[in-house]
Coordinates of C-alpha atoms and ligand atoms in Angstrom, one line a residue:
Chain A
X1 CA 0.0 0.0 0.0
X2 CA 1.6 3.3 -1.1
X3 CA 1.1 6.3 1.1
X4 CA -1.4 8.6 -0.5
X5 CA -2.4 11.4 1.9
X6 CA -2.7 15.2 1.7
X7 CA -3.5 17.8 4.3
X8 CA -6.3 19.8 2.9
X9 CA -7.6 21.7 5.9
X10 CA -6.0 23.2 9.0
X11 CA -7.7 25.1 11.8
X12 CA -7.2 26.3 15.4
X13 CA -9.6 27.5 18.0
X14 CA -10.2 31.2 17.5
X15 CA -7.6 31.9 20.2
X16 CA -5.2 29.9 22.2
X17 CA -4.3 31.1 25.7
X18 CA -4.0 30.6 29.4
X19 CA -7.7 31.0 30.2
X20 CA -10.1 31.3 27.4
X21 CA -13.3 30.5 29.4
X22 CA -14.1 27.8 26.9
X23 CA -14.6 24.0 27.4
X24 CA -12.3 21.6 25.4
X25 CA -15.4 20.7 23.4
X26 CA -16.1 24.3 22.6
X27 CA -12.5 24.9 21.5
X28 CA -12.4 21.7 19.4
X29 CA -15.7 22.7 17.7
X30 CA -14.1 26.0 16.7
X31 CA -10.9 24.4 15.4
X32 CA -13.0 21.8 13.4
X33 CA -15.1 24.5 11.8
X34 CA -12.0 26.5 11.0
X35 CA -10.4 23.4 9.3
X36 CA -13.6 22.7 7.3
X37 CA -13.7 26.4 6.2
X38 CA -10.1 26.2 5.2
X39 CA -10.6 23.2 3.1
X40 CA -14.0 24.3 1.7
X41 CA -15.6 21.1 3.0
X42 CA -18.9 20.4 4.7
X43 CA -18.8 18.3 7.9
X44 CA -20.5 15.5 6.0
X45 CA -17.2 14.9 4.1
X46 CA -15.5 13.8 7.3
X47 CA -15.8 10.0 7.8
X48 CA -12.9 9.4 10.1
X49 CA -11.5 10.9 13.3
X50 CA -8.3 10.4 15.3
X51 CA -7.7 12.2 18.5
X52 CA -4.9 12.0 21.1
X53 CA -6.2 14.0 24.0
X54 CA -9.2 12.6 25.7
X55 CA -11.5 13.7 28.5
X56 CA -11.5 15.3 31.0
X57 CA -8.9 17.9 29.8
X58 CA -9.5 17.1 26.2
X59 CA -12.3 15.5 24.2
X60 CA -12.9 11.8 23.6
X61 CA -13.8 11.0 20.0
X62 CA -17.3 9.9 20.9
X63 CA -18.1 13.1 22.7
X64 CA -17.1 15.1 19.6
X65 CA -18.9 12.9 17.2
X66 CA -22.1 13.2 19.2
X67 CA -21.7 17.0 19.7
X68 CA -20.8 17.8 16.1
X69 CA -23.3 15.4 14.6
X70 CA -20.7 13.4 12.6
X71 CA -21.2 10.0 11.0
X72 CA -17.7 8.4 10.8
X73 CA -16.6 4.9 9.9
X74 CA -13.1 4.9 11.3
X75 CA -11.9 6.2 14.7
X76 CA -8.7 6.0 16.7
X77 CA -7.9 7.5 20.0
X78 CA -4.4 7.7 21.4
X79 CA -3.2 8.5 24.9
X80 CA -3.1 11.9 26.4
X81 CA 0.4 13.0 25.3
X82 CA 2.0 15.4 22.9
X83 CA 4.2 12.4 21.9
X84 CA 1.4 11.2 19.6
X85 CA 1.5 14.0 17.1
X86 CA 3.2 12.1 14.3
X87 CA 1.4 8.9 15.2
X88 CA -2.0 10.5 14.9
X89 CA -1.2 12.2 11.6
X90 CA 0.4 8.9 10.4
X91 CA -2.7 7.0 11.3
X92 CA -4.9 9.4 9.4
X93 CA -2.6 9.1 6.4
X94 CA -2.6 5.3 6.6
X95 CA -6.4 5.2 7.0
X96 CA -7.1 7.2 3.8
X97 CA -4.3 5.4 1.9
X98 CA -5.9 2.1 2.8
X99 CA -9.4 3.3 2.0
X100 CA -10.9 2.7 5.5
X101 CA -11.8 6.4 5.5
X102 CA -12.0 9.1 2.8
X103 CA -11.4 12.2 5.0
X104 CA -10.0 12.0 8.5
X105 CA -10.1 14.8 11.0
X106 CA -7.0 14.8 13.3
X107 CA -8.6 16.6 16.2
X108 CA -7.0 17.7 19.4
X109 CA -8.1 19.9 22.3
X110 CA -6.7 20.6 25.7
X111 CA -7.4 22.9 28.6
X112 CA -4.9 23.5 31.4
X113 CA -5.5 23.4 35.1
X114 CA -4.6 27.1 35.0
X115 CA -7.4 27.6 32.5
X116 CA -10.8 25.9 32.0
X117 CA -9.4 22.8 33.6
X118 CA -9.7 24.4 37.0
X119 CA -13.4 23.7 36.8
X120 CA -12.6 20.0 36.5
X121 CA -10.7 19.7 39.7
X122 CA -13.3 17.4 41.2
X123 CA -12.8 14.8 38.5
X124 CA -10.6 12.4 40.3
X125 CA -8.6 10.8 37.5
X126 CA -5.4 12.8 37.6
X127 CA -2.6 11.2 35.6
X128 CA 0.6 10.6 37.4
X129 CA 2.7 8.3 35.2
X130 CA 5.8 9.0 37.2
X131 CA 4.1 7.0 39.9
X132 CA 4.2 3.8 37.9
X133 CA 6.2 0.9 39.4
X134 CA 8.9 1.5 36.8
X135 CA 8.9 5.3 36.8
X136 CA 7.5 7.7 34.3
X137 CA 8.0 8.0 30.6
X138 CA 10.1 11.1 31.2
X139 CA 12.7 9.2 33.3
X140 CA 11.2 10.9 36.4
X141 CA 9.9 9.2 39.5
X142 CA 7.3 10.9 41.7
X143 CA 8.5 9.1 44.8
X144 CA 12.1 10.3 44.3
X145 CA 11.2 14.0 43.8
X146 CA 11.2 14.1 40.1
X147 CA 7.4 14.2 39.4
X148 CA 5.7 15.3 36.2
X149 CA 7.7 16.2 33.1
X150 CA 9.9 18.9 34.3
X151 CA 12.5 17.2 36.5
X152 CA 12.7 14.2 34.1
X153 CA 13.5 16.7 31.3
X154 CA 15.9 18.5 33.6
X155 CA 17.9 15.3 34.2
X156 CA 18.3 14.8 30.4
X157 CA 19.3 18.4 29.9
X158 CA 21.8 18.0 32.8
X159 CA 23.2 14.8 31.3
X160 CA 23.8 16.5 28.0
X161 CA 25.5 19.5 29.8
X162 CA 27.6 17.1 31.8
X163 CA 28.6 14.9 28.8
X164 CA 29.3 17.7 26.3
X165 CA 30.1 20.8 28.3
X166 CA 27.2 22.8 26.9
X167 CA 26.2 25.9 28.8
X168 CA 23.3 28.1 29.9
X169 CA 24.2 30.4 26.9
X170 CA 23.6 27.4 24.6
X171 CA 20.1 26.8 26.1
X172 CA 19.4 30.5 25.9
X173 CA 20.0 30.3 22.1
X174 CA 17.1 27.9 21.8
X175 CA 14.7 29.8 24.1
X176 CA 15.5 33.1 22.5
X177 CA 15.2 31.7 19.0
X178 CA 11.7 30.4 19.7
X179 CA 10.7 33.7 21.1
X180 CA 11.9 35.5 18.0
X181 CA 9.7 33.3 15.8
X182 CA 6.7 33.9 18.1
X183 CA 7.0 37.6 17.6
X184 CA 6.0 37.0 13.9
X185 CA 3.1 34.6 14.8
X186 CA -0.2 36.3 15.5
X187 CA -1.5 33.2 17.3
X188 CA 1.5 32.8 19.6
X189 CA 1.0 33.0 23.3
X190 CA 4.3 34.9 23.8
X191 CA 4.1 37.0 20.7
X192 CA 4.5 40.2 22.7
X193 CA 6.9 38.9 25.2
X194 CA 10.4 39.2 23.7
X195 CA 13.4 37.6 25.3
X196 CA 17.1 38.5 25.0
X197 CA 20.0 36.3 26.0
X198 CA 20.8 38.7 28.8
X199 CA 17.3 38.5 30.2
X200 CA 17.4 34.7 29.9
X201 CA 20.7 34.5 31.9
X202 CA 19.4 36.5 34.9
X203 CA 16.5 34.1 35.3
X204 CA 17.2 31.6 38.1
X205 CA 17.3 27.9 37.3
X206 CA 14.1 26.2 38.5
X207 CA 14.5 22.5 37.8
X208 CA 18.1 21.4 37.2
X209 CA 19.6 23.7 34.5
X210 CA 16.1 24.6 33.2
X211 CA 14.9 28.2 33.6
X212 CA 11.3 29.3 33.0
X213 CA 12.0 30.3 29.3
X214 CA 13.2 26.7 28.7
X215 CA 9.8 25.3 29.8
X216 CA 6.7 25.5 27.7
X217 CA 3.4 26.9 28.9
X218 CA 0.4 24.6 29.1
X219 CA -2.6 26.4 27.9
X220 CA -6.2 26.1 26.5
X221 CA -6.5 25.6 22.7
X222 CA -7.5 23.2 20.0
X223 CA -6.4 22.2 16.5
X224 CA -7.8 20.2 13.6
X225 CA -6.1 18.8 10.5
X226 CA -8.1 17.3 7.6
X227 CA -6.4 14.5 5.8
X228 CA -7.6 12.9 2.5
X229 CA -6.2 11.3 -0.6
X230 CA -4.4 13.2 -3.4
X231 CA -7.3 12.4 -5.8
X232 CA -9.9 14.0 -3.4
X233 CA -7.5 16.8 -2.6
X234 CA -7.4 17.7 -6.3
X235 CA -11.1 18.5 -6.2
X236 CA -10.5 21.1 -3.6
X237 CA -9.3 24.7 -4.0
X238 CA -6.4 24.4 -1.6
X239 CA -2.7 24.4 -2.2
X240 CA -1.1 20.9 -2.5
X241 CA 0.5 19.6 0.7
X242 CA 1.3 15.9 0.8
X243 CA 2.3 13.6 3.7
X244 CA 5.3 12.1 1.9
X245 CA 6.9 10.0 4.7
X246 CA 6.1 8.6 8.1
X247 CA 8.2 6.9 10.7
X248 CA 7.0 5.7 14.1
X249 CA 8.1 6.1 17.6
X250 CA 11.1 3.9 18.4
X251 CA 11.0 2.1 21.7
X252 CA 13.4 -0.1 23.6
X253 CA 15.3 0.0 26.9
X254 CA 17.8 2.2 25.0
X255 CA 15.0 4.3 23.5
X256 CA 12.2 5.1 25.8
X257 CA 12.8 8.2 27.8
X258 CA 10.6 10.8 26.2
X259 CA 12.9 13.8 26.6
X260 CA 16.1 12.1 25.5
X261 CA 17.7 10.7 22.4
X262 CA 19.5 7.4 22.9
X263 CA 23.0 7.4 24.5
X264 CA 22.6 9.9 27.3
X265 CA 22.0 7.3 30.0
X266 CA 18.5 8.5 30.7
X267 CA 16.5 6.1 32.8
X268 CA 18.0 2.6 32.5
X269 CA 19.5 3.3 29.1
X270 CA 23.2 2.9 28.3
X271 CA 25.7 5.8 27.9
X272 CA 27.4 6.2 24.5
X273 CA 27.9 8.7 21.7
X274 CA 24.8 8.2 19.6
X275 CA 25.7 8.6 15.9
X276 CA 22.7 8.9 13.6
X277 CA 22.5 6.4 10.7
X278 CA 23.3 7.9 7.2
X279 CA 19.6 7.8 6.4
X280 CA 16.3 6.8 7.9
X281 CA 13.2 5.1 6.6
X282 CA 11.2 8.4 6.6
X283 CA 13.6 9.8 4.0
X284 CA 13.4 6.7 1.9
X285 CA 9.6 6.8 1.9
X286 CA 9.6 10.4 0.9
X287 CA 12.2 9.8 -1.8
X288 CA 14.5 12.6 -0.5
X289 CA 17.6 13.0 1.7
X290 CA 18.2 14.8 4.9
X291 CA 20.0 17.5 2.9
X292 CA 16.7 18.3 1.1
X293 CA 15.0 19.3 4.3
X294 CA 14.2 23.1 4.2
X295 CA 13.1 23.5 7.8
X296 CA 12.8 21.3 10.9
X297 CA 9.8 21.0 13.3
X298 CA 10.1 19.2 16.5
X299 CA 8.4 18.7 19.8
X300 CA 9.8 21.3 22.2
X301 CA 8.2 21.3 25.6
X302 CA 11.8 21.9 26.9
X303 CA 14.5 23.8 25.2
X304 CA 17.0 20.9 25.1
X305 CA 14.7 18.9 22.9
X306 CA 16.0 20.8 19.9
X307 CA 19.4 19.3 20.6
X308 CA 18.0 15.8 20.9
X309 CA 16.3 16.0 17.5
X310 CA 19.2 17.5 15.7
X311 CA 21.5 14.7 16.9
X312 CA 19.0 11.9 16.6
X313 CA 18.4 12.7 12.9
X314 CA 22.0 13.4 12.0
X315 CA 21.9 17.1 11.3
X316 CA 25.1 17.1 13.4
X317 CA 27.2 14.7 15.4
X318 CA 26.8 13.8 19.1
X319 CA 27.4 16.8 21.4
X320 CA 27.4 19.3 18.5
X321 CA 23.8 20.5 18.5
X322 CA 24.2 23.1 21.2
X323 CA 27.0 24.9 19.4
X324 CA 25.2 24.4 16.1
X325 CA 22.1 26.3 17.2
X326 CA 24.1 29.0 19.0
X327 CA 26.3 29.6 16.0
X328 CA 23.9 29.2 13.1
X329 CA 20.7 30.1 14.7
X330 CA 17.2 28.7 13.9
X331 CA 15.7 31.8 12.1
X332 CA 13.9 31.6 8.8
X333 CA 17.1 32.8 7.0
X334 CA 19.4 30.3 8.8
X335 CA 20.7 27.2 7.1
X336 CA 18.1 25.1 8.9
X337 CA 15.1 27.0 10.3
X338 CA 13.5 25.3 13.3
X339 CA 10.0 25.6 14.7
X340 CA 9.1 28.8 12.8
X341 CA 5.8 29.0 14.6
X342 CA 7.6 29.6 17.9
X343 CA 7.1 26.0 19.0
X344 CA 5.6 24.9 22.3
X345 CA 8.0 27.2 24.0
X346 CA 6.6 30.4 22.6
X347 CA 3.5 29.6 20.5
X348 CA 2.2 27.6 23.4
X349 CA 1.5 23.9 24.0
X350 CA -0.7 22.7 21.1
X351 CA 0.7 19.2 21.5
X352 CA 2.7 19.5 18.3
X353 CA -0.3 20.1 16.0
X354 CA 0.5 23.8 16.0
X355 CA 3.8 22.7 14.3
X356 CA 2.0 20.6 11.7
X357 CA -0.3 23.5 10.9
X358 CA 2.7 25.8 10.6
X359 CA 4.4 23.2 8.2
X360 CA 1.2 23.2 6.1
X361 CA 1.1 27.0 6.0
X362 CA 4.8 27.1 5.0
X363 CA 4.3 24.7 2.2
X364 CA 1.3 26.7 1.0
X365 CA 3.5 29.8 1.0
X366 CA 1.1 31.3 3.5
X367 CA 3.3 31.8 6.5
X368 CA 3.4 35.6 6.2
X369 CA 6.6 37.3 7.4
X370 CA 7.9 34.1 8.8
X371 CA 7.8 32.3 5.4
X372 CA 10.8 30.2 4.7
X373 CA 11.8 31.0 1.1
X374 CA 11.2 28.1 -1.3
X375 CA 10.0 25.7 1.4
X376 CA 9.3 22.4 -0.4
X377 CA 10.1 19.6 2.1
X378 CA 9.7 20.0 5.8
X379 CA 10.4 17.4 8.5
X380 CA 8.8 16.8 11.8
X381 CA 11.4 14.9 13.8
X382 CA 11.9 14.0 17.4
X383 CA 14.6 12.8 19.7
X384 CA 12.8 9.5 20.3
X385 CA 12.6 8.7 16.6
X386 CA 9.2 9.5 15.2
X387 CA 9.0 11.7 12.0
X388 CA 6.8 13.0 9.3
X389 CA 7.9 14.6 6.0
X390 CA 5.5 17.0 4.3
X391 CA 6.0 18.4 0.8
X392 CA 4.3 20.5 -1.7
X393 CA 5.8 18.5 -4.6
X394 CA 3.8 15.9 -6.4
X395 CA 4.9 12.3 -6.7
Chain B
X1 CA 13.9 -12.5 51.3
X2 CA 17.6 -12.4 51.8
X3 CA 18.7 -11.8 55.4
X4 CA 22.0 -10.1 54.4
X5 CA 22.7 -6.9 56.2
X6 CA 25.8 -4.8 56.6
X7 CA 27.8 -2.0 55.3
X8 CA 26.2 -2.1 51.9
X9 CA 22.6 -1.8 53.0
X10 CA 20.5 1.3 53.5
X11 CA 21.3 3.7 56.4
X12 CA 18.0 5.3 57.7
X13 CA 18.1 9.1 57.6
X14 CA 15.7 11.4 59.4
X15 CA 15.1 15.1 59.1
X16 CA 15.7 15.2 55.4
X17 CA 12.1 16.0 54.5
X18 CA 9.1 13.7 53.8
X19 CA 8.8 12.8 50.2
X20 CA 5.8 11.4 48.4
X21 CA 4.7 8.1 49.8
X22 CA 5.1 5.2 47.3
X23 CA 2.1 3.2 46.0
X24 CA 2.7 -0.2 47.6
X25 CA 0.8 -3.1 46.2
X26 CA 1.1 -6.9 46.9
X27 CA 3.3 -7.9 43.9
X28 CA 6.0 -5.4 44.7
X29 CA 5.6 -5.3 48.5
X30 CA 8.9 -7.2 49.0
X31 CA 10.8 -4.3 47.4
X32 CA 9.4 -1.9 49.9
X33 CA 9.7 -4.1 52.9
X34 CA 13.4 -4.7 52.1
X35 CA 13.9 -0.9 52.4
X36 CA 12.2 -1.0 55.8
X37 CA 14.6 -3.8 56.8
X38 CA 17.6 -1.6 55.9
X39 CA 18.3 -3.4 52.6
X40 CA 17.7 -2.7 49.0
X41 CA 16.4 -6.0 47.4
X42 CA 16.0 -6.4 43.7
X43 CA 15.0 -9.4 41.6
X44 CA 17.6 -11.9 40.3
X45 CA 16.2 -13.9 37.3
X46 CA 15.7 -17.6 38.0
X47 CA 16.2 -18.3 34.3
X48 CA 19.3 -16.3 33.2
X49 CA 20.5 -14.7 36.5
X50 CA 20.0 -11.2 35.2
X51 CA 19.5 -8.7 38.0
X52 CA 16.8 -6.4 37.0
X53 CA 15.4 -2.9 37.6
X54 CA 12.8 -1.5 37.6
X55 CA 10.9 -4.1 39.6
X56 CA 9.0 -6.2 37.1
X57 CA 7.0 -9.5 36.8
X58 CA 9.2 -10.9 34.0
X59 CA 12.9 -10.8 33.1
X60 CA 13.7 -8.2 30.3
X61 CA 16.4 -10.5 29.0
X62 CA 14.7 -14.0 28.9
X63 CA 11.0 -13.3 29.9
X64 CA 11.2 -15.8 32.7
X65 CA 8.8 -15.1 35.5
X66 CA 11.0 -16.8 38.0
X67 CA 13.1 -14.7 40.3
X68 CA 14.5 -14.4 43.9
X69 CA 14.8 -11.2 45.8
X70 CA 18.5 -10.3 46.5
X71 CA 19.9 -7.6 48.7
X72 CA 22.3 -5.6 46.6
X73 CA 25.4 -3.5 47.4
X74 CA 24.0 0.0 47.4
X75 CA 27.3 1.8 46.7
X76 CA 27.7 3.5 43.4
X77 CA 28.7 6.6 41.5
X78 CA 26.4 9.5 40.7
X79 CA 25.2 9.4 37.1
X80 CA 23.2 12.7 37.1
X81 CA 22.1 15.1 39.7
X82 CA 19.7 18.0 39.4
X83 CA 18.6 20.5 42.0
X84 CA 15.0 21.3 42.2
X85 CA 15.9 24.8 43.4
X86 CA 12.6 26.4 44.2
X87 CA 8.8 25.9 44.1
X88 CA 7.5 26.0 40.5
X89 CA 4.6 28.3 39.8
X90 CA 2.0 28.0 37.2
X91 CA 3.3 24.7 35.7
X92 CA 0.6 22.1 36.3
X93 CA 1.9 18.6 35.4
X94 CA 5.2 20.0 34.3
X95 CA 6.5 21.4 37.6
X96 CA 6.7 20.1 41.1
X97 CA 3.7 18.8 43.0
X98 CA 3.1 18.4 46.7
X99 CA 5.0 17.5 48.9
X100 CA 8.0 18.3 46.8
X101 CA 7.2 22.0 46.5
X102 CA 7.8 22.5 50.2
X103 CA 11.0 20.4 50.2
X104 CA 12.9 22.6 47.7
X105 CA 15.8 23.0 47.4
X106 CA 16.7 19.4 47.1
X107 CA 18.8 17.1 44.9
X108 CA 17.5 14.2 42.9
X109 CA 19.0 12.1 40.2
X110 CA 20.3 8.6 39.4
X111 CA 23.2 6.5 40.6
X112 CA 25.2 3.9 38.7
X113 CA 25.5 1.1 41.2
X114 CA 28.5 -1.1 41.4
X115 CA 26.3 -4.1 40.5
X116 CA 25.8 -2.5 37.1
X117 CA 22.2 -1.1 37.5
X118 CA 21.2 2.5 37.5
X119 CA 18.7 3.5 40.1
X120 CA 16.9 6.8 40.6
X121 CA 16.8 8.5 44.0
X122 CA 17.2 11.6 45.9
X123 CA 20.8 12.5 46.5
X124 CA 21.6 13.8 50.0
X125 CA 24.8 15.8 50.3
X126 CA 25.6 18.9 52.4
X127 CA 28.9 19.8 50.9
X128 CA 28.0 19.9 47.2
X129 CA 30.4 17.3 46.0
X130 CA 27.7 14.9 44.9
X131 CA 26.5 17.4 42.4
X132 CA 29.3 16.1 40.2
X133 CA 28.8 12.9 38.1
X134 CA 31.1 10.1 39.3
X135 CA 30.9 11.1 43.0
X136 CA 30.7 8.0 45.2
X137 CA 27.5 7.6 47.2
X138 CA 25.8 4.9 49.1
X139 CA 22.2 3.9 49.8
X140 CA 20.1 5.4 52.5
X141 CA 16.4 5.3 53.3
X142 CA 14.3 8.4 53.5
X143 CA 11.1 9.3 55.2
X144 CA 7.8 9.8 53.2
X145 CA 4.4 11.2 54.0
X146 CA 3.4 7.6 55.0
X147 CA 5.3 5.1 57.2
X148 CA 6.9 3.6 54.1
X149 CA 10.5 4.6 53.5
X150 CA 12.0 5.2 50.1
X151 CA 15.6 4.5 49.0
X152 CA 17.9 7.4 48.2
X153 CA 21.6 8.0 48.2
X154 CA 24.0 9.9 50.4
X155 CA 27.5 11.3 50.1
X156 CA 30.1 10.6 52.7
X157 CA 29.7 14.1 54.1
X158 CA 26.3 12.9 55.5
X159 CA 26.9 9.2 56.4
X160 CA 30.7 9.1 56.9
X161 CA 33.2 6.9 55.0
X162 CA 31.7 3.8 53.5
X163 CA 34.5 2.2 51.5
Ligands
LIG1 ZN1 16.2 -13.9 32.6
LIG2 ZN1 28.6 16.0 50.3

């Protein structure tokens, strides 16, 4: 089965922010309508749905189908994590390629406990994966004082600093770079909150080496992507954007800590200099090479994640990413622009789907004053091995 | 349960803050009761002799469900240490949760034990030396918000020479 999938509609809730006074279902409805409008489709065209963020802080697929009056013949619902971005998009791509659905909505909504989620405090199903017998997916352990995502991420960042001698100024380059992108993104949470290296460096470390600007902000917001086949896409009046390659999350005892690439000794994993293979399946599926990538998009709840992805995917060698970003930058006119929407760090936490929407806009040439000139092949790539390649070139 | 005790077990510490109480359930109760007894017992595979961590119902090497609890030497070298320096604000799920907010500043991280396994744990050190990877530490047990103790690691500045 050849991959045959296009993104024909993208939408967000009318706003994203700390406290929008809207339920997850309300936000998701806005994003869904926006994506339909973008594609020029009626809701009746949607016959599949995949979501990754369920109730109570997001929306289960059945809640949405009932509320929006959909009639779908294929659904998938992943677990409540940003890690599923590529998996959810890949599932939609595989579903339309395989003919089990014609048009799949990749829907995601979330409200934070700082926002509308505070009204849900009485719902007693808080998730604390760091309380598992074997510790959390971030390498953190609630009983050892590394609860949630932050300290787990901090340990990975510290391991990288320890192994390779990277510095606070290196982390600053990542945080400041994301903030510069956000200044050009009307949707971004931190659009009007500029950050200089000097301002970064006077911030005190909070968890390990991480300062507040290294840590994303959870917020309220929703996104929808509409995925269909190239044949159906041709009937629509939207610029061509194709999902050209997919690669799944890699998992093993050497490859499981969510905020690390292999080789840093996170969790129970061994310590070694991870060297990326010369190529990876996602490039082969897309029929391009790493050198063809015009900009990189990656999951960035914490600043060091940029380093993890660059080294995991071979854009540099082990230990070289910190200097690479500091010296070459990540701006739209740099050799490899990164997270041009401002990422989770500065656009806000849209679970990675904000990045996919940005990739689509870039490939449509519709990214405004943050447009990457000649963007033709963009890669979503993470330190734990999942990837998507989107292109505006036909097969 | 092994009855081995001695210089390589866990030294109980008090006055170092009460961390989050673990979730103890029947299948993993021997792990926690070993800590109460001043030891740190892990599972030795009955099929291939692999010593395993985290605690698990099968061997990650051979999938055998057979094992025996074995008290291990708790000495090792710091792999990574981070300081949770201050209470986090406005970071639900990302930042610190009770009771850890009130315990800041504290150190936590992971230790490469001499037996070859890497274990997580708080790192207790008053002199700052244990912030550096490679620093030698040994096992201790720490108080929690319940009566169950949790393992951690301490530098010689806290527990005296141990090797
Ligand atoms: Zn075995
Ligand atoms: Zn000390």
